[in-house]
PDB file of C-alpha atoms in Angstrom:
ATOM      1  CA  GLY A 250     103.413  84.013 103.204  1.00 80.00           C
ATOM      2  CA  PHE A 251      99.407  82.426 102.084  1.00 88.00           C
ATOM      3  CA  THR A 252      98.518  80.027 105.671  1.00 90.00           C
ATOM      4  CA  LEU A 253      95.515  78.362 105.175  1.00 90.00           C
ATOM      5  CA  PRO A 254      93.012  78.873 107.978  1.00 92.00           C
ATOM      6  CA  LYS A 255      91.711  76.267 110.277  1.00 92.00           C
ATOM      7  CA  ILE A 256      88.619  74.888 108.182  1.00 93.00           C
ATOM      8  CA  PRO A 257      85.456  74.346 110.249  1.00 91.00           C
ATOM      9  CA  LYS A 258      83.426  71.528 110.871  1.00 91.00           C
ATOM     10  CA  ALA A 259      81.081  72.433 108.995  1.00 89.00           C
ATOM     11  CA  TRP A 260      83.298  72.119 105.723  1.00 88.00           C
ATOM     12  CA  GLU A 261      84.949  69.529 106.263  1.00 90.00           C
ATOM     13  CA  HIS A 262      82.989  67.305 104.127  1.00 88.00           C
ATOM     14  CA  ARG A 263      83.330  69.904 100.788  1.00 88.00           C
ATOM     15  CA  TRP A 264      87.362  70.127 101.882  1.00 90.00           C
ATOM     16  CA  GLN A 265      88.078  66.194 101.119  1.00 86.00           C
ATOM     17  CA  VAL A 266      90.747  65.178  98.273  1.00 87.00           C
ATOM     18  CA  ARG A 267      91.136  62.126  96.366  1.00 77.00           C
ATOM     19  CA  ALA A 268      92.640  59.041  98.092  1.00 74.00           C
ATOM     20  CA  GLU A 269      95.202  58.574  95.671  1.00 82.00           C
ATOM     21  CA  MET A 270      97.592  62.074  97.018  1.00 84.00           C
ATOM     22  CA  SER A 271      99.985  61.337  98.667  1.00 87.00           C
ATOM     23  CA  LYS A 272      99.925  63.355 102.182  1.00 88.00           C
ATOM     24  CA  ALA A 273     102.688  66.011 101.099  1.00 90.00           C
ATOM     25  CA  ASP A 274     100.333  66.692  97.681  1.00 90.00           C
ATOM     26  CA  ALA A 275      97.235  66.464  99.428  1.00 91.00           C
ATOM     27  CA  GLU A 276      98.639  69.166 101.490  1.00 92.00           C
ATOM     28  CA  LEU A 277      99.778  71.810  98.652  1.00 93.00           C
ATOM     29  CA  HIS A 278      96.517  70.627  96.596  1.00 94.00           C
ATOM     30  CA  LEU A 279      94.645  71.641  99.888  1.00 94.00           C
ATOM     31  CA  LYS A 280      97.072  75.375 100.168  1.00 95.00           C
ATOM     32  CA  ARG A 281      96.439  75.547  96.644  1.00 96.00           C
ATOM     33  CA  ARG A 282      92.583  75.539  97.105  1.00 96.00           C
ATOM     34  CA  GLY A 283      92.580  78.301  99.527  1.00 97.00           C
ATOM     35  CA  MET A 284      94.423  80.483  97.574  1.00 97.00           C
ATOM     36  CA  VAL A 285      92.054  80.199  94.578  1.00 97.00           C
ATOM     37  CA  LEU A 286      89.100  80.882  97.421  1.00 97.00           C
ATOM     38  CA  LYS A 287      90.816  83.943  98.819  1.00 97.00           C
ATOM     39  CA  CYS A 288      91.658  85.299  95.014  1.00 97.00           C
ATOM     40  CA  LEU A 289      87.857  84.915  94.522  1.00 97.00           C
ATOM     41  CA  ALA A 290      86.824  86.551  97.783  1.00 97.00           C
ATOM     42  CA  GLU A 291      88.826  89.306  97.011  1.00 96.00           C
ATOM     43  CA  GLY A 292      87.050  89.708  93.614  1.00 95.00           C
ATOM     44  CA  LEU A 293      89.031  87.992  90.659  1.00 96.00           C
ATOM     45  CA  SER A 294      87.221  85.889  88.429  1.00 96.00           C
ATOM     46  CA  VAL A 295      89.647  85.237  85.118  1.00 96.00           C
ATOM     47  CA  GLN A 296      90.653  81.104  86.078  1.00 95.00           C
ATOM     48  CA  VAL A 297      94.259  81.965  84.276  1.00 95.00           C
ATOM     49  CA  GLU A 298      95.290  84.974  86.055  1.00 95.00           C
ATOM     50  CA  ILE A 299      94.431  83.369  89.365  1.00 96.00           C
ATOM     51  CA  GLY A 300      96.211  80.196  88.128  1.00 95.00           C
ATOM     52  CA  ARG A 301      99.249  82.559  87.459  1.00 94.00           C
ATOM     53  CA  TYR A 302      99.024  83.540  91.058  1.00 94.00           C
ATOM     54  CA  VAL A 303      98.438  81.004  92.891  1.00 95.00           C
ATOM     55  CA  GLY A 304     101.469  78.718  90.177  1.00 94.00           C
ATOM     56  CA  ASP A 305     103.922  81.606  91.123  1.00 93.00           C
ATOM     57  CA  ALA A 306     103.663  80.873  94.657  1.00 92.00           C
ATOM     58  CA  SER A 307     103.487  77.465  95.279  1.00 92.00           C
ATOM     59  CA  GLY A 308     105.958  76.245  92.226  1.00 90.00           C
ATOM     60  CA  ALA A 309     102.895  74.979  89.938  1.00 90.00           C
ATOM     61  CA  GLN A 310     103.088  76.549  85.686  1.00 88.00           C
ATOM     62  CA  TYR A 311      99.061  78.757  85.569  1.00 81.00           C
ATOM     63  CA  ARG A 312      97.989  76.590  83.164  1.00 84.00           C
ATOM     64  CA  SER A 313      99.420  73.365  85.095  1.00 89.00           C
ATOM     65  CA  GLY A 314      97.090  69.804  85.530  1.00 90.00           C
ATOM     66  CA  ALA A 315      98.034  70.674  89.580  1.00 91.00           C
ATOM     67  CA  ILE A 316      95.891  74.117  88.665  1.00 94.00           C
ATOM     68  CA  ARG A 317      93.587  72.827  86.898  1.00 94.00           C
ATOM     69  CA  ARG A 318      92.820  70.138  89.375  1.00 94.00           C
ATOM     70  CA  VAL A 319      92.037  72.494  92.232  1.00 95.00           C
ATOM     71  CA  PHE A 320      89.513  74.678  89.702  1.00 96.00           C
ATOM     72  CA  GLU A 321      88.014  71.292  89.424  1.00 95.00           C
ATOM     73  CA  ALA A 322      87.608  69.738  92.980  1.00 95.00           C
ATOM     74  CA  LEU A 323      86.402  73.576  93.734  1.00 96.00           C
ATOM     75  CA  GLU A 324      83.446  73.397  91.852  1.00 96.00           C
ATOM     76  CA  GLU A 325      83.058  69.537  92.658  1.00 95.00           C
ATOM     77  CA  SER A 326      83.013  71.108  96.542  1.00 94.00           C
ATOM     78  CA  GLY A 327      79.702  73.363  95.490  1.00 95.00           C
ATOM     79  CA  LEU A 328      82.380  76.252  96.180  1.00 97.00           C
ATOM     80  CA  ILE A 329      82.776  78.240  93.085  1.00 97.00           C
ATOM     81  CA  VAL A 330      81.018  78.430  89.665  1.00 97.00           C
ATOM     82  CA  ARG A 331      82.898  78.069  86.539  1.00 97.00           C
ATOM     83  CA  GLN A 332      82.139  79.047  82.839  1.00 96.00           C
ATOM     84  CA  THR A 333      83.578  79.504  80.103  1.00 95.00           C
ATOM     85  CA  LEU A 334      83.072  82.773  77.809  1.00 94.00           C
ATOM     86  CA  THR A 335      83.406  82.812  73.970  1.00 91.00           C
ATOM     87  CA  LEU A 336      84.022  85.423  71.673  1.00 89.00           C
ATOM     88  CA  GLN A 337      83.499  85.071  68.339  1.00 81.00           C
ATOM     89  CA  VAL A 338      85.756  87.280  65.901  1.00 74.00           C
ATOM     90  CA  MET A 339      85.078  87.592  62.124  1.00 66.00           C
ATOM     91  CA  GLY A 340      87.936  85.068  59.917  1.00 68.00           C
ATOM     92  CA  ASN A 341      89.386  83.977  63.337  1.00 74.00           C
ATOM     93  CA  MET A 342      89.130  80.998  65.946  1.00 79.00           C
ATOM     94  CA  PRO A 343      86.488  81.818  68.748  1.00 85.00           C
ATOM     95  CA  THR A 344      88.628  83.553  71.801  1.00 87.00           C
ATOM     96  CA  ARG A 345      87.423  81.434  74.996  1.00 92.00           C
ATOM     97  CA  LEU A 346      88.269  82.666  78.248  1.00 94.00           C
ATOM     98  CA  ALA A 347      87.568  80.577  81.791  1.00 95.00           C
ATOM     99  CA  VAL A 348      85.949  82.647  85.019  1.00 97.00           C
ATOM    100  CA  ALA A 349      85.316  81.651  88.092  1.00 97.00           C
ATOM    101  CA  ARG A 350      83.290  83.056  91.103  1.00 97.00           C
ATOM    102  CA  LEU A 351      82.268  81.627  94.611  1.00 98.00           C
ATOM    103  CA  SER A 352      78.547  80.450  95.369  1.00 97.00           C
ATOM    104  CA  GLU A 353      76.048  82.091  97.705  1.00 97.00           C
ATOM    105  CA  GLU A 354      77.957  78.693  99.453  1.00 96.00           C
ATOM    106  CA  GLY A 355      81.277  80.272  98.981  1.00 96.00           C
ATOM    107  CA  LYS A 356      80.992  83.179 100.243  1.00 97.00           C
ATOM    108  CA  ARG A 357      79.889  81.764 103.126  1.00 96.00           C
ATOM    109  CA  PHE A 358      82.619  79.472 103.817  1.00 96.00           C
ATOM    110  CA  CYS A 359      85.263  82.210 103.264  1.00 96.00           C
ATOM    111  CA  ARG A 360      83.600  84.475 105.318  1.00 96.00           C
ATOM    112  CA  ALA A 361      83.625  81.435 108.322  1.00 95.00           C
ATOM    113  CA  LEU A 362      87.563  81.235 107.937  1.00 95.00           C
ATOM    114  CA  GLY A 363      87.444  85.279 108.371  1.00 95.00           C
ATOM    115  CA  TRP A 364      88.220  86.550 104.954  1.00 96.00           C
ATOM    116  CA  PRO A 365      85.859  88.975 103.557  1.00 97.00           C
ATOM    117  CA  VAL A 366      84.090  88.428 100.215  1.00 98.00           C
ATOM    118  CA  VAL A 367      83.797  91.791  97.691  1.00 97.00           C
ATOM    119  CA  GLU A 368      81.796  91.625  94.581  1.00 96.00           C
ATOM    120  CA  SER A 369      84.149  90.213  91.850  1.00 95.00           C
ATOM    121  CA  ASP A 370      84.415  92.128  88.148  1.00 94.00           C
ATOM    122  CA  TRP A 371      82.208  89.084  86.642  1.00 94.00           C
ATOM    123  CA  GLU A 372      79.783  89.635  89.188  1.00 95.00           C
ATOM    124  CA  ARG A 373      79.949  93.753  88.358  1.00 93.00           C
ATOM    125  CA  LEU A 374      79.395  92.982  84.677  1.00 93.00           C
ATOM    126  CA  LEU A 375      76.256  90.510  84.841  1.00 92.00           C
ATOM    127  CA  ARG A 376      75.054  92.653  88.074  1.00 91.00           C
ATOM    128  CA  LEU A 377      75.356  96.133  85.644  1.00 89.00           C
ATOM    129  CA  HIS A 378      75.878  95.606  82.266  1.00 79.00           C
ATOM    130  CA  GLU A 379      73.762  92.314  80.941  1.00 72.00           C
ATOM    131  CA  GLY A 380      76.635  90.314  81.414  1.00 58.00           C
ATOM    132  CA  GLU A 381      74.875  87.187  80.341  1.00 71.00           C
ATOM    133  CA  LYS A 382      73.103  88.776  77.461  1.00 77.00           C
ATOM    134  CA  GLN A 383      76.839  90.299  76.382  1.00 83.00           C
ATOM    135  CA  GLU A 384      79.207  87.052  76.603  1.00 89.00           C
ATOM    136  CA  GLY A 385      81.266  88.459  73.977  1.00 89.00           C
ATOM    137  CA  HIS A 386      81.604  92.010  75.478  1.00 90.00           C
ATOM    138  CA  THR A 387      82.241  90.226  79.128  1.00 93.00           C
ATOM    139  CA  LEU A 388      85.134  88.552  77.627  1.00 94.00           C
ATOM    140  CA  ALA A 389      86.765  91.616  76.355  1.00 93.00           C
ATOM    141  CA  VAL A 390      86.467  92.927  79.565  1.00 95.00           C
ATOM    142  CA  LEU A 391      87.515  90.622  81.981  1.00 96.00           C
ATOM    143  CA  LEU A 392      90.416  90.076  79.893  1.00 94.00           C
ATOM    144  CA  PHE A 393      91.836  93.593  79.460  1.00 95.00           C
ATOM    145  CA  ALA A 394      91.142  93.798  83.208  1.00 96.00           C
ATOM    146  CA  SER A 395      93.316  91.036  84.017  1.00 95.00           C
ATOM    147  CA  ALA A 396      96.000  92.202  81.432  1.00 95.00           C
ATOM    148  CA  ALA A 397      96.021  95.373  82.729  1.00 96.00           C
ATOM    149  CA  ARG A 398      96.437  93.894  86.639  1.00 95.00           C
ATOM    150  CA  LEU A 399      99.025  91.368  85.614  1.00 92.00           C
ATOM    151  CA  ARG A 400     101.184  94.637  84.029  1.00 95.00           C
ATOM    152  CA  GLY A 401     100.614  96.281  87.452  1.00 96.00           C
ATOM    153  CA  TRP A 402      97.463  98.980  87.066  1.00 97.00           C
ATOM    154  CA  THR A 403      94.561  98.834  89.456  1.00 96.00           C
ATOM    155  CA  VAL A 404      91.688  98.118  87.692  1.00 96.00           C
ATOM    156  CA  GLU A 405      87.708  99.265  88.985  1.00 95.00           C
ATOM    157  CA  VAL A 406      85.423  97.412  86.654  1.00 94.00           C
ATOM    158  CA  LEU A 407      82.188  99.625  85.567  1.00 92.00           C
ATOM    159  CA  PRO A 408      83.646 102.761  87.902  1.00 92.00           C
ATOM    160  CA  GLU A 409      81.189 105.118  89.551  1.00 86.00           C
ATOM    161  CA  VAL A 410      81.517 108.302  87.668  1.00 83.00           C
ATOM    162  CA  GLN A 411      79.388 111.652  87.525  1.00 82.00           C
ATOM    163  CA  GLY A 412      77.039 111.807  83.735  1.00 75.00           C
ATOM    164  CA  LYS A 413      74.998 109.699  81.846  1.00 74.00           C
ATOM    165  CA  ALA A 414      77.845 106.997  80.987  1.00 76.00           C
ATOM    166  CA  ARG A 415      79.382 104.280  82.632  1.00 81.00           C
ATOM    167  CA  PRO A 416      82.758 103.446  81.129  1.00 88.00           C
ATOM    168  CA  ASP A 417      83.663  99.796  81.356  1.00 92.00           C
ATOM    169  CA  MET A 418      86.606 100.433  83.569  1.00 94.00           C
ATOM    170  CA  VAL A 419      89.443 103.121  85.166  1.00 95.00           C
ATOM    171  CA  ILE A 420      92.901 101.539  85.539  1.00 97.00           C
ATOM    172  CA  THR A 421      95.675 103.692  87.827  1.00 97.00           C
ATOM    173  CA  LYS A 422      99.253 103.706  88.486  1.00 97.00           C
ATOM    174  CA  GLY A 423     100.945 105.691  89.996  1.00 96.00           C
ATOM    175  CA  GLU A 424     100.129 109.137  88.702  1.00 96.00           C
ATOM    176  CA  GLN A 425      97.770 107.744  85.060  1.00 97.00           C
ATOM    177  CA  ARG A 426      94.304 107.063  85.275  1.00 95.00           C
ATOM    178  CA  LEU A 427      92.890 106.225  82.508  1.00 94.00           C
ATOM    179  CA  TYR A 428      89.219 105.618  81.659  1.00 92.00           C
ATOM    180  CA  VAL A 429      88.628 102.285  79.442  1.00 92.00           C
ATOM    181  CA  GLU A 430      85.539 101.480  76.652  1.00 88.00           C
ATOM    182  CA  VAL A 431      86.115  97.833  75.392  1.00 89.00           C
ATOM    183  CA  GLU A 432      84.334  97.338  71.935  1.00 82.00           C
ATOM    184  CA  THR A 433      84.124  94.013  70.408  1.00 77.00           C
ATOM    185  CA  GLY A 434      83.630  94.982  66.900  1.00 69.00           C
ATOM    186  CA  THR A 435      82.859  98.168  64.835  1.00 57.00           C
ATOM    187  CA  ARG A 436      80.555 101.395  65.289  1.00 58.00           C
ATOM    188  CA  LEU A 437      80.494 104.508  63.911  1.00 56.00           C
ATOM    189  CA  HIS A 438      82.619 106.161  66.308  1.00 57.00           C
ATOM    190  CA  ASP A 439      82.280 110.095  65.038  1.00 58.00           C
ATOM    191  CA  ALA A 440      78.035 109.686  65.497  1.00 60.00           C
ATOM    192  CA  ASN A 441      78.134 107.524  68.386  1.00 63.00           C
ATOM    193  CA  ALA A 442      76.489 109.405  71.462  1.00 68.00           C
ATOM    194  CA  LYS A 443      77.644 106.547  73.821  1.00 64.00           C
ATOM    195  CA  TRP A 444      81.614 108.182  72.655  1.00 61.00           C
ATOM    196  CA  ARG A 445      80.760 112.063  73.287  1.00 68.00           C
ATOM    197  CA  MET A 446      78.647 111.151  76.408  1.00 68.00           C
ATOM    198  CA  ASN A 447      82.344 108.675  77.844  1.00 64.00           C
ATOM    199  CA  ALA A 448      84.666 112.001  76.576  1.00 65.00           C
ATOM    200  CA  GLU A 449      82.118 114.624  78.716  1.00 68.00           C
TER     201      GLU A 449
END
């Protein structure tokens, strides 16, 4: 049911398609661009998760070239910022996760289309949890949040809570409400004050 609003003239130069696309392909590509921007404006960050929603709604595989080209075009236009996060687990190949967020220009563009813009999970981790310094932890939180949403849970990353410790997220489904702490390495949990404060 997604309908792309009319693109304001001030942003038409950022909304071009490659000349070799047919008219039908170009229309579908631009619609998918709008869908990706709407997901980002609503706070999603994980490229594969957004690709799944957009692909399911528009008849494409979520890892297809058609979805990848949408993200590439939005990045080239300056409307989004993308990064590949890496988590190295001992003895395994590194885990990688492509994430995206609206640029400042992208936020202005979405507001011009009439879409409210909320802080994304990735932005919240960067702002409140040293997300740039703890890249592996940021990846793990975003991956868990994405997996939970795809299984029907509502997710809030770094929720406001009473007390000294802030859990990585709270997930809810119906009457169930669970606080989640994500760890990427080994810790002495019994002696760790962080876990005691989280439990309280």
